[in-house]
Amino acid sequence: MARKERERRYISEYMMHEWPQGGWQLNVELGPIPQEYVDRYGLGKAAAMFRPTRPRVDAIKWTSDRYYLIEAKIRDIKAGIGDLSYYRGMVPQTPDLPFYAGQEVIMRLVVPWMIDWIRAAADAARVEVAVYWSEWIADYVKERQHYFTREYRDERAEKMRLREILGVD
């Protein structure tokens, strides 16, 4: 079964909802590119060479006075706060950050619900939190809850047994 890119769907929906006029980009690379490669190949080609090794923020949004780095998390919200804290330090080291011209940098975490500890951790890390809900998330949460049931484990064990018998990966 193909992997469902739920967080990509989630960030795309959020960005279209929040800023339908545009002025944003998804899946943006961050971090330095060695200067010797930039000197030798130019910024574009050097960036392409280092693309696999650079971390990516889910989305950016730019205005004349603000620059948003945005992460969306449906699960593992704590990781989103940590990622944004890490990304904040990468802004000055990113020579090809689209439309960045020294604006104030805002870290924003997009989540489907708010829990007190999320707010406290985000406040401590200087991360804004935006709550955005989409109806399909409820089905995903139910699916995740089912994953840990005895019934699901038994179904999974049977699938694995049949794959082994049939020699299918």
PDB file of C-alpha atoms in Angstrom:
ATOM      1  CA  MET A   1       0.000   0.000   0.000  1.00  0.00           C
ATOM      2  CA  ALA A   2       1.297   3.446  -0.868  1.00  0.00           C
ATOM      3  CA  ARG A   3       2.298   5.686   1.986  1.00  0.00           C
ATOM      4  CA  LYS A   4      -0.183   8.481   2.619  1.00  0.00           C
ATOM      5  CA  GLU A   5       1.481  11.851   2.992  1.00  0.00           C
ATOM      6  CA  ARG A   6      -0.925  13.178   5.598  1.00  0.00           C
ATOM      7  CA  GLU A   7       1.219  15.989   6.962  1.00  0.00           C
ATOM      8  CA  ARG A   8       1.928  17.257   3.440  1.00  0.00           C
ATOM      9  CA  ARG A   9      -1.794  17.300   2.795  1.00  0.00           C
ATOM     10  CA  TYR A  10      -2.355  19.015   6.125  1.00  0.00           C
ATOM     11  CA  ILE A  11       0.195  21.803   5.552  1.00  0.00           C
ATOM     12  CA  SER A  12      -1.075  22.355   1.998  1.00  0.00           C
ATOM     13  CA  GLU A  13      -4.650  22.727   3.215  1.00  0.00           C
ATOM     14  CA  TYR A  14      -3.573  25.052   6.020  1.00  0.00           C
ATOM     15  CA  MET A  15      -1.555  27.323   3.736  1.00  0.00           C
ATOM     16  CA  MET A  16      -4.417  27.557   1.219  1.00  0.00           C
ATOM     17  CA  HIS A  17      -6.834  28.339   4.052  1.00  0.00           C
ATOM     18  CA  GLU A  18      -4.614  30.884   5.800  1.00  0.00           C
ATOM     19  CA  TRP A  19      -3.101  32.615   2.752  1.00  0.00           C
ATOM     20  CA  PRO A  20      -5.177  31.832  -0.356  1.00  0.00           C
ATOM     21  CA  GLN A  21      -3.526  34.746  -2.176  1.00  0.00           C
ATOM     22  CA  GLY A  22      -0.162  32.941  -2.104  1.00  0.00           C
ATOM     23  CA  GLY A  23       3.191  34.409  -1.146  1.00  0.00           C
ATOM     24  CA  TRP A  24       4.322  31.112   0.360  1.00  0.00           C
ATOM     25  CA  GLN A  25       6.222  27.965  -0.562  1.00  0.00           C
ATOM     26  CA  LEU A  26       6.173  24.349   0.687  1.00  0.00           C
ATOM     27  CA  ASN A  27       9.023  22.003   1.598  1.00  0.00           C
ATOM     28  CA  VAL A  28      11.822  24.575   1.726  1.00  0.00           C
ATOM     29  CA  GLU A  29      15.474  23.642   2.201  1.00  0.00           C
ATOM     30  CA  LEU A  30      17.456  25.246   4.992  1.00  0.00           C
ATOM     31  CA  GLY A  31      21.065  25.393   6.010  1.00  0.00           C
ATOM     32  CA  PRO A  32      24.427  26.300   4.631  1.00  0.00           C
ATOM     33  CA  ILE A  33      25.905  25.361   1.302  1.00  0.00           C
ATOM     34  CA  PRO A  34      29.703  25.187   1.347  1.00  0.00           C
ATOM     35  CA  GLN A  35      31.116  28.382  -0.179  1.00  0.00           C
ATOM     36  CA  GLU A  36      33.684  26.521  -2.248  1.00  0.00           C
ATOM     37  CA  TYR A  37      30.820  24.767  -4.086  1.00  0.00           C
ATOM     38  CA  VAL A  38      28.943  28.035  -4.568  1.00  0.00           C
ATOM     39  CA  ASP A  39      32.127  29.633  -5.963  1.00  0.00           C
ATOM     40  CA  ARG A  40      32.784  26.729  -8.286  1.00  0.00           C
ATOM     41  CA  TYR A  41      29.259  25.856  -9.507  1.00  0.00           C
ATOM     42  CA  GLY A  42      27.065  28.845  -8.629  1.00  0.00           C
ATOM     43  CA  LEU A  43      24.379  28.955  -5.969  1.00  0.00           C
ATOM     44  CA  GLY A  44      21.695  27.087  -7.927  1.00  0.00           C
ATOM     45  CA  LYS A  45      23.818  24.077  -8.860  1.00  0.00           C
ATOM     46  CA  ALA A  46      25.529  23.961  -5.457  1.00  0.00           C
ATOM     47  CA  ALA A  47      22.115  23.999  -3.740  1.00  0.00           C
ATOM     48  CA  ALA A  48      20.975  21.137  -5.978  1.00  0.00           C
ATOM     49  CA  MET A  49      24.088  19.113  -5.097  1.00  0.00           C
ATOM     50  CA  PHE A  50      23.421  19.498  -1.364  1.00  0.00           C
ATOM     51  CA  ARG A  51      19.632  19.107  -1.580  1.00  0.00           C
ATOM     52  CA  PRO A  52      19.581  15.570  -0.127  1.00  0.00           C
ATOM     53  CA  THR A  53      21.518  16.602   2.982  1.00  0.00           C
ATOM     54  CA  ARG A  54      19.678  19.792   3.889  1.00  0.00           C
ATOM     55  CA  PRO A  55      16.785  19.800   6.356  1.00  0.00           C
ATOM     56  CA  ARG A  56      13.424  21.051   5.120  1.00  0.00           C
ATOM     57  CA  VAL A  57      10.791  23.164   6.789  1.00  0.00           C
ATOM     58  CA  ASP A  58       7.203  22.311   5.816  1.00  0.00           C
ATOM     59  CA  ALA A  59       6.396  25.820   4.593  1.00  0.00           C
ATOM     60  CA  ILE A  60       7.484  29.428   4.513  1.00  0.00           C
ATOM     61  CA  LYS A  61       5.391  32.588   4.176  1.00  0.00           C
ATOM     62  CA  TRP A  62       6.908  35.982   3.460  1.00  0.00           C
ATOM     63  CA  THR A  63       5.671  39.530   3.791  1.00  0.00           C
ATOM     64  CA  SER A  64       7.601  42.785   3.687  1.00  0.00           C
ATOM     65  CA  ASP A  65       8.116  42.751   7.471  1.00  0.00           C
ATOM     66  CA  ARG A  66       7.685  39.107   8.553  1.00  0.00           C
ATOM     67  CA  TYR A  67       9.065  35.763   7.465  1.00  0.00           C
ATOM     68  CA  TYR A  68       7.333  32.630   8.765  1.00  0.00           C
ATOM     69  CA  LEU A  69       8.885  29.181   9.094  1.00  0.00           C
ATOM     70  CA  ILE A  70       5.962  26.776   9.506  1.00  0.00           C
ATOM     71  CA  GLU A  71       5.820  23.147  10.598  1.00  0.00           C
ATOM     72  CA  ALA A  72       2.613  21.101  10.637  1.00  0.00           C
ATOM     73  CA  LYS A  73       2.203  18.148  12.970  1.00  0.00           C
ATOM     74  CA  ILE A  74      -0.751  15.846  13.405  1.00  0.00           C
ATOM     75  CA  ARG A  75       1.224  13.471  15.619  1.00  0.00           C
ATOM     76  CA  ASP A  76       4.486  13.940  17.495  1.00  0.00           C
ATOM     77  CA  ILE A  77       3.833  17.609  18.155  1.00  0.00           C
ATOM     78  CA  LYS A  78       6.827  17.823  20.456  1.00  0.00           C
ATOM     79  CA  ALA A  79       9.090  17.147  17.465  1.00  0.00           C
ATOM     80  CA  GLY A  80       7.578  20.113  15.634  1.00  0.00           C
ATOM     81  CA  ILE A  81       8.560  22.472  18.430  1.00  0.00           C
ATOM     82  CA  GLY A  82      12.088  21.069  18.436  1.00  0.00           C
ATOM     83  CA  ASP A  83      12.368  21.242  14.647  1.00  0.00           C
ATOM     84  CA  LEU A  84      11.333  24.893  14.604  1.00  0.00           C
ATOM     85  CA  SER A  85      13.822  25.754  17.346  1.00  0.00           C
ATOM     86  CA  TYR A  86      16.538  24.131  15.232  1.00  0.00           C
ATOM     87  CA  TYR A  87      15.384  25.844  12.026  1.00  0.00           C
ATOM     88  CA  ARG A  88      15.462  29.289  13.659  1.00  0.00           C
ATOM     89  CA  GLY A  89      19.255  29.082  13.877  1.00  0.00           C
ATOM     90  CA  MET A  90      19.564  28.021  10.250  1.00  0.00           C
ATOM     91  CA  VAL A  91      17.967  31.133   8.756  1.00  0.00           C
ATOM     92  CA  PRO A  92      21.156  33.251   8.776  1.00  0.00           C
ATOM     93  CA  GLN A  93      23.123  30.316   7.303  1.00  0.00           C
ATOM     94  CA  THR A  94      20.732  29.735   4.375  1.00  0.00           C
ATOM     95  CA  PRO A  95      21.950  31.684   1.336  1.00  0.00           C
ATOM     96  CA  ASP A  96      19.039  30.671  -0.911  1.00  0.00           C
ATOM     97  CA  LEU A  97      16.081  31.223   1.420  1.00  0.00           C
ATOM     98  CA  PRO A  98      13.286  32.337  -0.933  1.00  0.00           C
ATOM     99  CA  PHE A  99      12.261  36.000  -0.531  1.00  0.00           C
ATOM    100  CA  TYR A 100      14.100  36.438   2.764  1.00  0.00           C
ATOM    101  CA  ALA A 101      15.415  39.982   3.090  1.00  0.00           C
ATOM    102  CA  GLY A 102      16.077  40.312   6.810  1.00  0.00           C
ATOM    103  CA  GLN A 103      12.437  40.320   7.939  1.00  0.00           C
ATOM    104  CA  GLU A 104      11.524  39.346  11.506  1.00  0.00           C
ATOM    105  CA  VAL A 105      11.444  35.532  11.614  1.00  0.00           C
ATOM    106  CA  ILE A 106       8.345  33.933  13.156  1.00  0.00           C
ATOM    107  CA  MET A 107       8.216  30.230  14.007  1.00  0.00           C
ATOM    108  CA  ARG A 108       4.714  28.751  13.655  1.00  0.00           C
ATOM    109  CA  LEU A 109       3.527  25.255  14.521  1.00  0.00           C
ATOM    110  CA  VAL A 110       0.220  24.104  13.019  1.00  0.00           C
ATOM    111  CA  VAL A 111      -1.652  21.439  14.993  1.00  0.00           C
ATOM    112  CA  PRO A 112      -5.187  20.007  14.913  1.00  0.00           C
ATOM    113  CA  TRP A 113      -5.825  20.551  18.639  1.00  0.00           C
ATOM    114  CA  MET A 114      -4.354  22.373  21.599  1.00  0.00           C
ATOM    115  CA  ILE A 115      -3.149  20.762  24.813  1.00  0.00           C
ATOM    116  CA  ASP A 116      -1.786  22.778  27.735  1.00  0.00           C
ATOM    117  CA  TRP A 117       1.690  21.270  27.574  1.00  0.00           C
ATOM    118  CA  ILE A 118       1.928  22.114  23.868  1.00  0.00           C
ATOM    119  CA  ARG A 119       1.171  25.753  24.604  1.00  0.00           C
ATOM    120  CA  ALA A 120       3.687  25.853  27.487  1.00  0.00           C
ATOM    121  CA  ALA A 121       6.462  24.180  25.467  1.00  0.00           C
ATOM    122  CA  ALA A 122       5.784  26.386  22.443  1.00  0.00           C
ATOM    123  CA  ASP A 123       5.788  29.548  24.552  1.00  0.00           C
ATOM    124  CA  ALA A 124       9.101  28.547  26.119  1.00  0.00           C
ATOM    125  CA  ALA A 125      10.574  27.949  22.650  1.00  0.00           C
ATOM    126  CA  ARG A 126       9.102  31.195  21.217  1.00  0.00           C
ATOM    127  CA  VAL A 127       6.941  29.284  18.747  1.00  0.00           C
ATOM    128  CA  GLU A 128       3.468  30.458  17.717  1.00  0.00           C
ATOM    129  CA  VAL A 129       0.817  27.751  17.628  1.00  0.00           C
ATOM    130  CA  ALA A 130      -2.052  27.766  15.144  1.00  0.00           C
ATOM    131  CA  VAL A 131      -4.879  25.269  15.536  1.00  0.00           C
ATOM    132  CA  TYR A 132      -6.291  24.108  12.227  1.00  0.00           C
ATOM    133  CA  TRP A 133      -8.830  21.301  11.889  1.00  0.00           C
ATOM    134  CA  SER A 134      -9.833  19.325   8.833  1.00  0.00           C
ATOM    135  CA  GLU A 135     -12.523  16.619   8.982  1.00  0.00           C
ATOM    136  CA  TRP A 136     -10.316  13.870   7.510  1.00  0.00           C
ATOM    137  CA  ILE A 137      -8.077  14.086  10.599  1.00  0.00           C
ATOM    138  CA  ALA A 138     -10.773  12.410  12.722  1.00  0.00           C
ATOM    139  CA  ASP A 139     -10.635   9.343  10.451  1.00  0.00           C
ATOM    140  CA  TYR A 140      -6.851   9.303  10.670  1.00  0.00           C
ATOM    141  CA  VAL A 141      -6.945   9.428  14.480  1.00  0.00           C
ATOM    142  CA  LYS A 142      -9.387   6.488  14.536  1.00  0.00           C
ATOM    143  CA  GLU A 143      -7.118   4.572  12.171  1.00  0.00           C
ATOM    144  CA  ARG A 144      -4.122   5.215  14.466  1.00  0.00           C
ATOM    145  CA  GLN A 145      -6.078   4.105  17.524  1.00  0.00           C
ATOM    146  CA  HIS A 146      -7.054   0.892  15.746  1.00  0.00           C
ATOM    147  CA  TYR A 147      -3.375   0.212  14.981  1.00  0.00           C
ATOM    148  CA  PHE A 148      -2.695  -0.650  18.621  1.00  0.00           C
ATOM    149  CA  THR A 149      -5.611  -3.055  19.110  1.00  0.00           C
ATOM    150  CA  ARG A 150      -5.331  -6.846  19.382  1.00  0.00           C
ATOM    151  CA  GLU A 151      -7.540  -7.197  16.305  1.00  0.00           C
ATOM    152  CA  TYR A 152      -5.163  -5.131  14.167  1.00  0.00           C
ATOM    153  CA  ARG A 153      -2.086  -6.998  15.414  1.00  0.00           C
ATOM    154  CA  ASP A 154      -3.755 -10.316  14.537  1.00  0.00           C
ATOM    155  CA  GLU A 155      -4.692  -9.042  11.055  1.00  0.00           C
ATOM    156  CA  ARG A 156      -1.144  -7.805  10.518  1.00  0.00           C
ATOM    157  CA  ALA A 157       0.359 -11.113  11.655  1.00  0.00           C
ATOM    158  CA  GLU A 158      -1.882 -12.976   9.204  1.00  0.00           C
ATOM    159  CA  LYS A 159      -0.851 -10.680   6.326  1.00  0.00           C
ATOM    160  CA  MET A 160       2.803 -11.218   7.143  1.00  0.00           C
ATOM    161  CA  ARG A 161       2.284 -14.997   7.323  1.00  0.00           C
ATOM    162  CA  LEU A 162       0.591 -15.010   3.906  1.00  0.00           C
ATOM    163  CA  ARG A 163       3.314 -12.841   2.390  1.00  0.00           C
ATOM    164  CA  GLU A 164       5.927 -15.263   3.635  1.00  0.00           C
ATOM    165  CA  ILE A 165       4.053 -18.266   2.226  1.00  0.00           C
ATOM    166  CA  LEU A 166       3.565 -16.532  -1.138  1.00  0.00           C
ATOM    167  CA  GLY A 167       7.079 -15.081  -1.221  1.00  0.00           C
ATOM    168  CA  VAL A 168       5.805 -11.506  -1.549  1.00  0.00           C
ATOM    169  CA  ASP A 169       7.657  -8.515  -0.067  1.00  0.00           C
TER     170      ASP A 169
END
